[in-house]
Each structure stands twice: as structure tokens, then as C-alpha cells.
Amino acid sequence: MASAVVVDAGDAPEPTVRNLLDQESLKWVFVGGKGGVGKTTCSSILSVLLAGVRSSVLVISTDPAHNLSDAFQQRFTKFPTLVRGFTNLYAMEIDPKVENDDLSNEGMEGFLSELTNAIPGVDEAMSFAEMLKLVQTMDYSVVVFDTAPTGHTLRLLQFPATLEKGLEKMMELKNRFGGLLNQASRLFGLGDELNEDAMLGKLEGMKDVIEQVNRQFKDPDLTTFVCVCIPEFLSLYETERLVQELAKFEIDSHNIIINQVIFDEEAVESKLLKARMKMQQKYIDQFHMLYDDFNITKLPLLSEEVCGVQALQNFSQHFLTPYKSTLKRGTVEELEQRITILKSALQEAETELDRVRKGKQSV
């Protein structure tokens, strides 16, 4: 697979996303992975970071379960909206299943629904083409896609082929029924609404848009895909599947973000945390073994959600500087911290015991 980053032998790629900010030619950045791994947080932060080095940035959610509004704590619609606190960052949320108002008038809807039943995904492909047409007219410096879970994302990459099938089906209907459709539309007073040539033209126009963009998607200088995952078996498996599919579609991918990593930071050890860290480390090692030529960024599991521009900006530092645990086992400082915590816990337990004893005596 073609890659925009050349890695010297024996030189591991930097464990950050700085390479994405340095690649000035990038036009399209896809962020995807399994559901629930933090794709929206990562795409939001990437768009914030890109806004710091680019003239204009658009982040688009193509996931029907939109979370961009939650991440930025601001309401977004199907039209680009300026993100509060920025002069060059815009966001929009589109739903492929509902975006049909721009695609057809009422007379065509029945025919389009028939076409949709015949070719699954053609409605989404047409919606995506319309959205891309809109985006292209706006001339953003870079566009970040917050994609739906892996299966939906892979369908999105198949849209050019889907529209090709749609055109073939249309031609087949035209050849089979000749001018019957046109005669029926005139008979029922529908005018040109159901004219197959008009619909064929619409599909061909959309196919042209998608094919043009698809050529850009296959250019590693213009497009890259960032895989987001967590250090667990299913997520590793899904990432491997995604990377293989991206290679099949000739789409560049050289960044993996491993989210929700538990670092050894608790002075008083927990058996549960220790077991989880051991399990996570096993999968992190596998990620590094499988993707030794990728930029792999590890992000810490937090005790709170990352919501709002300030929280996104604060967390963004871990995308540019590898996260390091503040705790060093076996040092004087670590032992002193552990003793302080244990003393505090003992004091709290003694206070609780006294309270319970007094309660029993009063009864």
C-alpha cells in the first residue's frame, strides 16, 4: 500500500499525530474504528489541532448517532456551522438515511425507493455524493470525517461501485421497458419528474462526483485514514480488518490511536487495575508488532468525559507528546506517597468504625 510517510530501517515512527499536521498536502482525513472507542473525541481533537496549522477546517459526522454536538457542547446541523471559540473550524452532522430532500422531488421518490431495494446502499451513496458536492464548493483546506462504526465506513468506501450498480440497473430498466416509463409519466400528468433520462443524468452526475473524490481518496498525499481502537481483542481484530480493507481500496493509513489505556499511576495497587493493565499491555504489544511502520499514539483512560472546547484542547497535548505516567515504582517518592495514602485510608476507616460502634451503642 502506498504511504505518505517513509520510515527508515530500525527507526520507529513517532508515537504522535504530528505527522498529520506536518503533511500540508492532506485534504481528507478519515477517523474510524469499532463503536465506543472514542472516534468522535479523536476526530474533534484532530480537527482542533489542524485548525491551528490550516486556514480552514471542516469536521463532518457521518455517523447516524451524532456525537459531535456533545463533544463540542454546541448544536450542529447538516450545514457547516462555525465552532465557538474558533474563526476557521466548522462542523456539520449528516444522516444518509434522511438526506433525500436534496436528491429528488416527490415524483421520483417511489422510483428511487425501488432502486434502493434493488441495490442496497444506493440511497446512502447518493446522499454522500450530494454532501461531497456541497463540501467541494466550499473549498476547505482540510476535511475531517468522524465516521460511523467500521461496517458503515467500509460501505462508504464502496459507494462508487454502488452507484455503478445503480446506473447498470437504470440502463437495464430503460432497455427492458423502452419509453413505457415516459408514457406513463405523461399519462398521469407527472411531466418530466419520472423521466428516466433525467434520473440517469442525476445518477451519472453523482457518480462523477464520487469518482473524482474517490481518485483523491486513493492519493496518499491527499488522504489518510486514522484508526481508533482500545487495547482489547475485539478492537484489535476490528482494526486488522479495517486496515486490510483500506489496503484493498488503496486508501492510505499510517496512524493508529489506542485510546483508554490504563497507566500505572495509582500508588496503592488494585488487583483489578493490575489485571487490566496486564491484559492491555498484551494487546498493545501486538499492535506494535503488527503495525511497526505506523504512528501509534497511546491515550490515557480518564476519570471524566472529554466534553467542550477547553477539555478537548487540554486533552490534545497527549496527541502531540507521548503520555508518561507520573509514578515511578520503587522510588522514595512513590513509597512516601503510598504510605501517605495508606495512613489517610486507615484514618478514614477508624473514623467510620467509631461511628458504627456509637450507632450500635445508641440502639
mmCIF file of C-alpha atoms in Angstrom:
data_model
loop_
_atom_site.group_PDB
_atom_site.id
_atom_site.type_symbol
_atom_site.label_atom_id
_atom_site.label_comp_id
_atom_site.label_asym_id
_atom_site.label_seq_id
_atom_site.Cartn_x
_atom_site.Cartn_y
_atom_site.Cartn_z
ATOM 1 C CA MET A 1 0.000 0.000 0.000
ATOM 2 C CA ALA A 2 1.284 3.449 -0.847
ATOM 3 C CA SER A 3 2.220 5.584 2.117
ATOM 4 C CA ALA A 4 2.933 9.272 2.508
ATOM 5 C CA VAL A 5 5.463 8.561 5.272
ATOM 6 C CA VAL A 6 8.793 6.873 4.659
ATOM 7 C CA VAL A 7 10.205 5.013 7.659
ATOM 8 C CA ASP A 8 13.950 4.409 7.898
ATOM 9 C CA ALA A 9 15.042 0.903 8.793
ATOM 10 C CA GLY A 10 15.320 0.498 12.539
ATOM 11 C CA ASP A 11 13.681 3.876 13.123
ATOM 12 C CA ALA A 12 10.241 3.547 14.737
ATOM 13 C CA PRO A 13 7.677 6.199 13.705
ATOM 14 C CA GLU A 14 6.933 8.935 16.241
ATOM 15 C CA PRO A 15 4.099 7.865 18.611
ATOM 16 C CA THR A 16 2.059 11.022 17.940
ATOM 17 C CA VAL A 17 -0.198 12.529 15.248
ATOM 18 C CA ARG A 18 2.270 15.314 14.465
ATOM 19 C CA ASN A 19 2.900 13.723 11.056
ATOM 20 C CA LEU A 20 -0.710 14.593 10.082
ATOM 21 C CA LEU A 21 -0.183 18.252 10.991
ATOM 22 C CA ASP A 22 3.117 18.362 9.066
ATOM 23 C CA GLN A 23 1.592 16.851 5.895
ATOM 24 C CA GLU A 24 0.463 20.119 4.286
ATOM 25 C CA SER A 25 -0.975 18.385 1.209
ATOM 26 C CA LEU A 26 -3.632 16.487 3.235
ATOM 27 C CA LYS A 27 -7.176 17.287 2.106
ATOM 28 C CA TRP A 28 -9.241 14.398 3.561
ATOM 29 C CA VAL A 29 -8.742 12.759 6.993
ATOM 30 C CA PHE A 30 -10.996 9.836 7.931
ATOM 31 C CA VAL A 31 -11.262 8.756 11.568
ATOM 32 C CA GLY A 32 -12.825 5.333 12.144
ATOM 33 C CA GLY A 33 -12.923 2.137 14.157
ATOM 34 C CA LYS A 34 -15.165 -0.048 16.283
ATOM 35 C CA GLY A 35 -18.148 1.531 18.082
ATOM 36 C CA GLY A 36 -17.452 3.047 21.513
ATOM 37 C CA VAL A 37 -13.669 3.504 21.210
ATOM 38 C CA GLY A 38 -13.678 7.324 21.190
ATOM 39 C CA LYS A 39 -13.714 8.147 17.458
ATOM 40 C CA THR A 40 -15.649 11.396 17.907
ATOM 41 C CA THR A 41 -13.307 12.676 20.636
ATOM 42 C CA CYS A 42 -10.302 11.846 18.450
ATOM 43 C CA SER A 43 -11.750 13.401 15.263
ATOM 44 C CA SER A 44 -12.785 16.516 17.240
ATOM 45 C CA ILE A 45 -9.282 16.910 18.696
ATOM 46 C CA LEU A 46 -7.631 16.267 15.309
ATOM 47 C CA SER A 47 -9.806 18.998 13.781
ATOM 48 C CA VAL A 48 -8.865 21.367 16.643
ATOM 49 C CA LEU A 49 -5.154 20.640 16.100
ATOM 50 C CA LEU A 50 -5.467 21.027 12.320
ATOM 51 C CA ALA A 51 -7.254 24.364 12.816
ATOM 52 C CA GLY A 52 -4.027 25.567 14.443
ATOM 53 C CA VAL A 53 -1.976 24.945 11.276
ATOM 54 C CA ARG A 54 -4.537 25.232 8.429
ATOM 55 C CA SER A 55 -6.546 28.140 7.017
ATOM 56 C CA SER A 56 -9.949 26.391 7.267
ATOM 57 C CA VAL A 57 -11.061 23.026 8.666
ATOM 58 C CA LEU A 58 -14.403 21.191 8.403
ATOM 59 C CA VAL A 59 -15.237 18.209 10.633
ATOM 60 C CA ILE A 60 -18.176 16.100 9.419
ATOM 61 C CA SER A 61 -20.016 13.377 11.327
ATOM 62 C CA THR A 62 -21.305 10.631 9.012
ATOM 63 C CA ASP A 63 -22.397 8.509 11.989
ATOM 64 C CA PRO A 64 -26.232 8.426 12.396
ATOM 65 C CA ALA A 65 -25.643 8.500 16.191
ATOM 66 C CA HIS A 66 -24.153 12.005 16.074
ATOM 67 C CA ASN A 67 -21.798 12.943 18.921
ATOM 68 C CA LEU A 68 -20.009 15.995 17.523
ATOM 69 C CA SER A 69 -22.565 18.270 19.176
ATOM 70 C CA ASP A 70 -21.861 16.545 22.508
ATOM 71 C CA ALA A 71 -18.077 16.728 22.066
ATOM 72 C CA PHE A 72 -18.083 20.476 21.351
ATOM 73 C CA GLN A 73 -21.186 21.142 23.513
ATOM 74 C CA GLN A 74 -22.751 23.027 20.614
ATOM 75 C CA ARG A 75 -25.657 22.164 18.316
ATOM 76 C CA PHE A 76 -24.680 21.282 14.734
ATOM 77 C CA THR A 77 -26.882 20.621 11.677
ATOM 78 C CA LYS A 78 -26.457 19.332 8.110
ATOM 79 C CA PHE A 79 -24.947 22.705 7.181
ATOM 80 C CA PRO A 80 -21.417 23.781 8.261
ATOM 81 C CA THR A 81 -21.501 25.795 11.491
ATOM 82 C CA LEU A 82 -18.591 27.761 12.961
ATOM 83 C CA VAL A 83 -17.386 26.153 16.193
ATOM 84 C CA ARG A 84 -17.488 28.585 19.117
ATOM 85 C CA GLY A 85 -14.043 29.862 20.066
ATOM 86 C CA PHE A 86 -12.650 29.424 16.520
ATOM 87 C CA THR A 87 -12.512 31.525 13.365
ATOM 88 C CA ASN A 88 -11.579 28.704 10.956
ATOM 89 C CA LEU A 89 -13.129 25.478 12.339
ATOM 90 C CA TYR A 90 -16.564 24.350 11.142
ATOM 91 C CA ALA A 91 -18.666 21.280 11.973
ATOM 92 C CA MET A 92 -21.674 19.554 10.408
ATOM 93 C CA GLU A 93 -23.665 16.365 11.026
ATOM 94 C CA ILE A 94 -25.274 14.456 8.159
ATOM 95 C CA ASP A 95 -27.616 11.468 8.239
ATOM 96 C CA PRO A 96 -27.505 9.422 4.998
ATOM 97 C CA LYS A 97 -30.946 7.928 5.717
ATOM 98 C CA VAL A 98 -32.709 11.302 5.866
ATOM 99 C CA GLU A 99 -30.788 13.400 3.349
ATOM 100 C CA ASN A 100 -33.164 12.613 0.485
ATOM 101 C CA ASP A 101 -34.846 16.035 0.308
ATOM 102 C CA ASP A 102 -31.998 17.352 -1.873
ATOM 103 C CA LEU A 103 -31.893 14.273 -4.048
ATOM 104 C CA SER A 104 -35.340 14.107 -5.606
ATOM 105 C CA ASN A 105 -38.765 15.587 -5.920
ATOM 106 C CA GLU A 106 -41.880 13.645 -4.922
ATOM 107 C CA GLY A 107 -42.385 12.102 -8.352
ATOM 108 C CA MET A 108 -39.004 10.375 -8.225
ATOM 109 C CA GLU A 109 -39.202 9.065 -4.654
ATOM 110 C CA GLY A 110 -41.150 5.918 -5.490
ATOM 111 C CA PHE A 111 -38.744 5.012 -8.258
ATOM 112 C CA LEU A 112 -35.736 5.761 -6.034
ATOM 113 C CA SER A 113 -37.140 3.548 -3.280
ATOM 114 C CA GLU A 114 -37.453 0.737 -5.836
ATOM 115 C CA LEU A 115 -33.858 1.358 -6.875
ATOM 116 C CA THR A 116 -32.804 1.348 -3.205
ATOM 117 C CA ASN A 117 -34.468 -2.026 -2.657
ATOM 118 C CA ALA A 118 -32.782 -3.414 -5.769
ATOM 119 C CA ILE A 119 -29.335 -2.074 -4.797
ATOM 120 C CA PRO A 120 -28.745 -1.805 -1.019
ATOM 121 C CA GLY A 121 -26.770 1.322 -0.127
ATOM 122 C CA VAL A 122 -27.590 3.338 -3.247
ATOM 123 C CA ASP A 123 -29.522 5.918 -1.164
ATOM 124 C CA GLU A 124 -26.515 6.436 1.120
ATOM 125 C CA ALA A 125 -24.203 6.651 -1.902
ATOM 126 C CA MET A 126 -26.389 9.351 -3.458
ATOM 127 C CA SER A 127 -26.568 11.272 -0.173
ATOM 128 C CA PHE A 128 -22.803 11.063 0.171
ATOM 129 C CA ALA A 129 -22.362 12.370 -3.391
ATOM 130 C CA GLU A 130 -24.641 15.330 -2.653
ATOM 131 C CA MET A 131 -22.727 16.092 0.558
ATOM 132 C CA LEU A 132 -19.373 15.906 -1.256
ATOM 133 C CA LYS A 133 -20.686 18.264 -3.941
ATOM 134 C CA LEU A 134 -21.596 20.737 -1.193
ATOM 135 C CA VAL A 135 -18.216 20.350 0.550
ATOM 136 C CA GLN A 136 -16.276 20.818 -2.712
ATOM 137 C CA THR A 137 -17.963 24.163 -3.409
ATOM 138 C CA MET A 138 -16.814 25.452 -0.010
ATOM 139 C CA ASP A 139 -13.099 24.862 -0.607
ATOM 140 C CA TYR A 140 -11.964 23.951 2.923
ATOM 141 C CA SER A 141 -8.233 23.446 3.449
ATOM 142 C CA VAL A 142 -8.847 20.042 5.078
ATOM 143 C CA VAL A 143 -11.940 17.938 5.846
ATOM 144 C CA VAL A 144 -12.074 15.511 8.807
ATOM 145 C CA PHE A 145 -14.666 12.704 8.693
ATOM 146 C CA ASP A 146 -15.934 11.337 12.007
ATOM 147 C CA THR A 147 -17.191 8.062 10.542
ATOM 148 C CA ALA A 148 -19.736 5.511 11.738
ATOM 149 C CA PRO A 149 -18.531 2.149 13.164
ATOM 150 C CA THR A 150 -16.329 0.033 10.870
ATOM 151 C CA GLY A 151 -19.080 -1.715 8.839
ATOM 152 C CA HIS A 152 -20.679 1.596 7.814
ATOM 153 C CA THR A 153 -17.274 3.077 6.979
ATOM 154 C CA LEU A 154 -16.421 0.204 4.654
ATOM 155 C CA ARG A 155 -19.777 0.714 2.903
ATOM 156 C CA LEU A 156 -18.882 4.376 2.424
ATOM 157 C CA LEU A 157 -15.707 3.314 0.599
ATOM 158 C CA GLN A 158 -17.801 1.117 -1.707
ATOM 159 C CA PHE A 159 -20.087 3.972 -2.824
ATOM 160 C CA PRO A 160 -18.549 4.409 -6.318
ATOM 161 C CA ALA A 161 -19.176 0.709 -7.048
ATOM 162 C CA THR A 162 -22.690 1.020 -5.578
ATOM 163 C CA LEU A 163 -23.561 3.931 -7.881
ATOM 164 C CA GLU A 164 -22.118 1.955 -10.816
ATOM 165 C CA LYS A 165 -24.641 -0.806 -9.998
ATOM 166 C CA GLY A 166 -27.383 1.825 -9.803
ATOM 167 C CA LEU A 167 -26.544 3.058 -13.289
ATOM 168 C CA GLU A 168 -26.477 -0.510 -14.643
ATOM 169 C CA LYS A 169 -29.896 -1.188 -13.088
ATOM 170 C CA MET A 170 -31.274 2.026 -14.617
ATOM 171 C CA MET A 171 -29.928 1.084 -18.044
ATOM 172 C CA GLU A 172 -31.399 -2.400 -17.683
ATOM 173 C CA LEU A 173 -34.839 -0.934 -16.857
ATOM 174 C CA LYS A 174 -34.548 1.512 -19.752
ATOM 175 C CA ASN A 175 -33.649 -1.257 -22.209
ATOM 176 C CA ARG A 176 -36.409 -3.557 -20.953
ATOM 177 C CA PHE A 177 -39.266 -1.075 -20.864
ATOM 178 C CA GLY A 178 -38.177 1.450 -23.506
ATOM 179 C CA GLY A 179 -40.356 4.565 -23.405
ATOM 180 C CA LEU A 180 -43.027 2.948 -21.197
ATOM 181 C CA LEU A 181 -41.921 4.937 -18.166
ATOM 182 C CA ASN A 182 -42.024 8.231 -20.085
ATOM 183 C CA GLN A 183 -45.508 7.431 -21.492
ATOM 184 C CA ALA A 184 -46.814 6.538 -18.017
ATOM 185 C CA SER A 185 -45.432 9.737 -16.516
ATOM 186 C CA ARG A 186 -47.106 11.848 -19.250
ATOM 187 C CA LEU A 187 -50.365 9.868 -18.910
ATOM 188 C CA PHE A 188 -50.559 10.601 -15.189
ATOM 189 C CA GLY A 189 -49.555 14.224 -15.634
ATOM 190 C CA LEU A 190 -46.181 13.881 -13.926
ATOM 191 C CA GLY A 191 -44.297 15.697 -16.702
ATOM 192 C CA ASP A 192 -40.565 15.032 -16.644
ATOM 193 C CA GLU A 193 -40.458 14.071 -12.959
ATOM 194 C CA LEU A 194 -40.138 10.376 -13.754
ATOM 195 C CA ASN A 195 -38.147 10.797 -16.959
ATOM 196 C CA GLU A 196 -35.552 8.010 -16.872
ATOM 197 C CA ASP A 197 -33.036 10.140 -18.799
ATOM 198 C CA ALA A 198 -33.276 12.831 -16.091
ATOM 199 C CA MET A 199 -32.765 10.247 -13.347
ATOM 200 C CA LEU A 200 -29.965 8.621 -15.298
ATOM 201 C CA GLY A 201 -28.312 12.022 -15.629
ATOM 202 C CA LYS A 202 -28.664 12.623 -11.880
ATOM 203 C CA LEU A 203 -27.083 9.275 -11.032
ATOM 204 C CA GLU A 204 -24.282 9.817 -13.561
ATOM 205 C CA GLY A 205 -23.615 13.292 -12.132
ATOM 206 C CA MET A 206 -23.360 11.843 -8.632
ATOM 207 C CA LYS A 207 -21.159 9.018 -9.867
ATOM 208 C CA ASP A 208 -18.826 11.567 -11.485
ATOM 209 C CA VAL A 209 -18.530 13.473 -8.190
ATOM 210 C CA ILE A 210 -17.857 10.329 -6.188
ATOM 211 C CA GLU A 211 -15.333 9.006 -8.732
ATOM 212 C CA GLN A 212 -13.488 12.314 -8.762
ATOM 213 C CA VAL A 213 -13.298 12.340 -4.963
ATOM 214 C CA ASN A 214 -12.500 8.636 -4.936
ATOM 215 C CA ARG A 215 -9.383 9.344 -7.025
ATOM 216 C CA GLN A 216 -8.357 11.832 -4.340
ATOM 217 C CA PHE A 217 -9.127 9.284 -1.605
ATOM 218 C CA LYS A 218 -6.623 6.891 -3.240
ATOM 219 C CA ASP A 219 -3.889 9.537 -3.302
ATOM 220 C CA PRO A 220 -1.779 9.194 -0.097
ATOM 221 C CA ASP A 221 -0.663 12.819 -0.431
ATOM 222 C CA LEU A 222 -4.296 13.975 -0.167
ATOM 223 C CA THR A 223 -5.993 11.359 2.030
ATOM 224 C CA THR A 224 -5.276 9.271 5.099
ATOM 225 C CA PHE A 225 -7.309 7.106 7.456
ATOM 226 C CA VAL A 226 -6.741 7.231 11.226
ATOM 227 C CA CYS A 227 -7.765 4.017 13.009
ATOM 228 C CA VAL A 228 -9.008 4.457 16.584
ATOM 229 C CA CYS A 229 -9.128 1.445 18.903
ATOM 230 C CA ILE A 230 -8.814 0.290 22.505
ATOM 231 C CA PRO A 231 -6.337 -2.345 23.781
ATOM 232 C CA GLU A 232 -8.730 -5.306 23.715
ATOM 233 C CA PHE A 233 -9.052 -8.374 21.473
ATOM 234 C CA LEU A 234 -12.210 -7.382 19.554
ATOM 235 C CA SER A 235 -10.857 -3.914 18.843
ATOM 236 C CA LEU A 236 -7.521 -5.335 17.655
ATOM 237 C CA TYR A 237 -9.405 -7.745 15.377
ATOM 238 C CA GLU A 238 -11.619 -4.947 14.012
ATOM 239 C CA THR A 239 -8.600 -2.709 13.384
ATOM 240 C CA GLU A 240 -6.829 -5.503 11.495
ATOM 241 C CA ARG A 241 -9.946 -5.992 9.358
ATOM 242 C CA LEU A 242 -10.195 -2.253 8.736
ATOM 243 C CA VAL A 243 -6.525 -1.887 7.758
ATOM 244 C CA GLN A 244 -6.815 -4.820 5.329
ATOM 245 C CA GLU A 245 -9.961 -3.349 3.739
ATOM 246 C CA LEU A 246 -8.302 0.073 3.425
ATOM 247 C CA ALA A 247 -5.360 -1.576 1.653
ATOM 248 C CA LYS A 248 -7.848 -3.298 -0.682
ATOM 249 C CA PHE A 249 -9.424 0.092 -1.505
ATOM 250 C CA GLU A 250 -5.917 1.612 -1.886
ATOM 251 C CA ILE A 251 -6.553 4.120 0.896
ATOM 252 C CA ASP A 252 -3.516 5.203 2.894
ATOM 253 C CA SER A 253 -3.388 4.537 6.629
ATOM 254 C CA HIS A 254 -0.349 5.047 8.829
ATOM 255 C CA ASN A 255 -1.806 6.289 12.153
ATOM 256 C CA ILE A 256 -3.371 4.231 14.934
ATOM 257 C CA ILE A 257 -4.705 5.810 18.134
ATOM 258 C CA ILE A 258 -5.012 3.414 21.070
ATOM 259 C CA ASN A 259 -7.491 5.007 23.468
ATOM 260 C CA GLN A 260 -8.437 4.275 27.095
ATOM 261 C CA VAL A 261 -5.013 2.943 28.116
ATOM 262 C CA ILE A 262 -4.621 2.403 31.881
ATOM 263 C CA PHE A 263 -1.235 3.686 33.037
ATOM 264 C CA ASP A 264 0.427 2.624 36.299
ATOM 265 C CA GLU A 265 -0.348 5.756 38.305
ATOM 266 C CA GLU A 266 -2.117 4.569 41.449
ATOM 267 C CA ALA A 267 0.290 4.460 44.409
ATOM 268 C CA VAL A 268 -1.911 1.864 46.177
ATOM 269 C CA GLU A 269 -2.164 -1.088 43.827
ATOM 270 C CA SER A 270 -5.526 -2.514 42.777
ATOM 271 C CA LYS A 271 -5.745 -6.181 41.737
ATOM 272 C CA LEU A 272 -8.397 -5.302 39.164
ATOM 273 C CA LEU A 273 -6.371 -2.447 37.627
ATOM 274 C CA LYS A 274 -3.236 -4.596 37.684
ATOM 275 C CA ALA A 275 -5.046 -7.390 35.794
ATOM 276 C CA ARG A 276 -6.495 -4.928 33.258
ATOM 277 C CA MET A 277 -3.089 -3.289 32.689
ATOM 278 C CA LYS A 278 -1.504 -6.692 32.084
ATOM 279 C CA MET A 279 -4.244 -7.598 29.587
ATOM 280 C CA GLN A 280 -3.984 -4.219 27.835
ATOM 281 C CA GLN A 281 -0.194 -4.455 27.571
ATOM 282 C CA LYS A 282 -0.525 -7.808 25.798
ATOM 283 C CA TYR A 283 -2.670 -6.216 23.063
ATOM 284 C CA ILE A 284 -0.566 -3.030 22.900
ATOM 285 C CA ASP A 285 2.477 -5.243 22.214
ATOM 286 C CA GLN A 286 0.506 -6.984 19.449
ATOM 287 C CA PHE A 287 -0.414 -3.616 17.894
ATOM 288 C CA HIS A 288 3.264 -2.627 17.824
ATOM 289 C CA MET A 289 4.229 -5.993 16.349
ATOM 290 C CA LEU A 290 1.557 -5.877 13.608
ATOM 291 C CA TYR A 291 1.949 -2.187 12.768
ATOM 292 C CA ASP A 292 5.624 -1.428 13.354
ATOM 293 C CA ASP A 293 5.598 1.119 10.498
ATOM 294 C CA PHE A 294 2.560 3.032 11.866
ATOM 295 C CA ASN A 295 2.500 6.096 14.106
ATOM 296 C CA ILE A 296 0.869 4.553 17.199
ATOM 297 C CA THR A 297 -0.422 7.065 19.755
ATOM 298 C CA LYS A 298 -1.488 5.900 23.231
ATOM 299 C CA LEU A 299 -4.075 7.947 25.130
ATOM 300 C CA PRO A 300 -4.807 7.548 28.870
ATOM 301 C CA LEU A 301 -8.143 6.415 30.310
ATOM 302 C CA LEU A 302 -9.586 9.423 32.140
ATOM 303 C CA SER A 303 -11.850 9.644 35.155
ATOM 304 C CA GLU A 304 -14.127 12.097 33.306
ATOM 305 C CA GLU A 305 -15.508 12.661 29.794
ATOM 306 C CA VAL A 306 -13.770 14.997 27.348
ATOM 307 C CA CYS A 307 -16.542 17.486 26.527
ATOM 308 C CA GLY A 308 -16.300 21.114 25.481
ATOM 309 C CA VAL A 309 -13.634 23.051 23.573
ATOM 310 C CA GLN A 310 -11.451 23.634 26.649
ATOM 311 C CA ALA A 311 -11.430 19.944 27.622
ATOM 312 C CA LEU A 312 -10.647 18.964 24.003
ATOM 313 C CA GLN A 313 -7.758 21.441 23.872
ATOM 314 C CA ASN A 314 -6.408 20.219 27.227
ATOM 315 C CA PHE A 315 -6.523 16.562 26.143
ATOM 316 C CA SER A 316 -4.978 17.375 22.748
ATOM 317 C CA GLN A 317 -1.496 17.631 24.335
ATOM 318 C CA HIS A 318 -1.425 13.804 24.534
ATOM 319 C CA PHE A 319 -1.817 13.639 20.728
ATOM 320 C CA LEU A 320 1.436 15.563 20.264
ATOM 321 C CA THR A 321 3.520 14.411 23.259
ATOM 322 C CA PRO A 322 3.618 10.737 24.315
ATOM 323 C CA TYR A 323 1.803 10.289 27.631
ATOM 324 C CA LYS A 324 4.030 9.249 30.527
ATOM 325 C CA SER A 325 2.994 8.024 33.948
ATOM 326 C CA THR A 326 3.978 10.383 36.762
ATOM 327 C CA LEU A 327 4.564 7.419 39.091
ATOM 328 C CA LYS A 328 7.876 5.541 39.236
ATOM 329 C CA ARG A 329 7.750 2.294 41.183
ATOM 330 C CA GLY A 330 10.440 1.659 43.832
ATOM 331 C CA THR A 331 11.438 5.315 44.280
ATOM 332 C CA VAL A 332 11.448 7.120 47.639
ATOM 333 C CA GLU A 333 8.731 9.469 46.349
ATOM 334 C CA GLU A 334 6.467 6.560 45.331
ATOM 335 C CA LEU A 335 6.879 4.823 48.719
ATOM 336 C CA GLU A 336 6.223 8.071 50.613
ATOM 337 C CA GLN A 337 3.103 8.679 48.512
ATOM 338 C CA ARG A 338 1.883 5.132 49.138
ATOM 339 C CA ILE A 339 2.402 5.489 52.947
ATOM 340 C CA THR A 340 0.546 8.838 52.961
ATOM 341 C CA ILE A 341 -2.413 7.301 51.097
ATOM 342 C CA LEU A 342 -2.476 4.231 53.357
ATOM 343 C CA LYS A 343 -2.374 6.418 56.515
ATOM 344 C CA SER A 344 -5.236 8.536 55.172
ATOM 345 C CA ALA A 345 -7.263 5.410 54.322
ATOM 346 C CA LEU A 346 -6.572 3.942 57.791
ATOM 347 C CA GLN A 347 -7.700 7.170 59.463
ATOM 348 C CA GLU A 348 -10.924 7.195 57.423
ATOM 349 C CA ALA A 349 -11.584 3.534 58.310
ATOM 350 C CA GLU A 350 -11.027 4.196 62.050
ATOM 351 C CA THR A 351 -13.418 7.183 61.925
ATOM 352 C CA GLU A 352 -16.041 5.026 60.175
ATOM 353 C CA LEU A 353 -15.551 2.236 62.734
ATOM 354 C CA ASP A 354 -16.067 4.661 65.652
ATOM 355 C CA ARG A 355 -19.251 5.979 64.002
ATOM 356 C CA VAL A 356 -20.650 2.451 63.516
ATOM 357 C CA ARG A 357 -19.793 1.470 67.123
ATOM 358 C CA LYS A 358 -21.522 4.568 68.526
ATOM 359 C CA GLY A 359 -24.548 3.842 66.353
ATOM 360 C CA LYS A 360 -24.809 0.295 67.767
ATOM 361 C CA GLN A 361 -24.472 1.526 71.375
ATOM 362 C CA SER A 362 -27.286 4.058 70.904
ATOM 363 C CA VAL A 363 -29.569 1.264 69.606
#
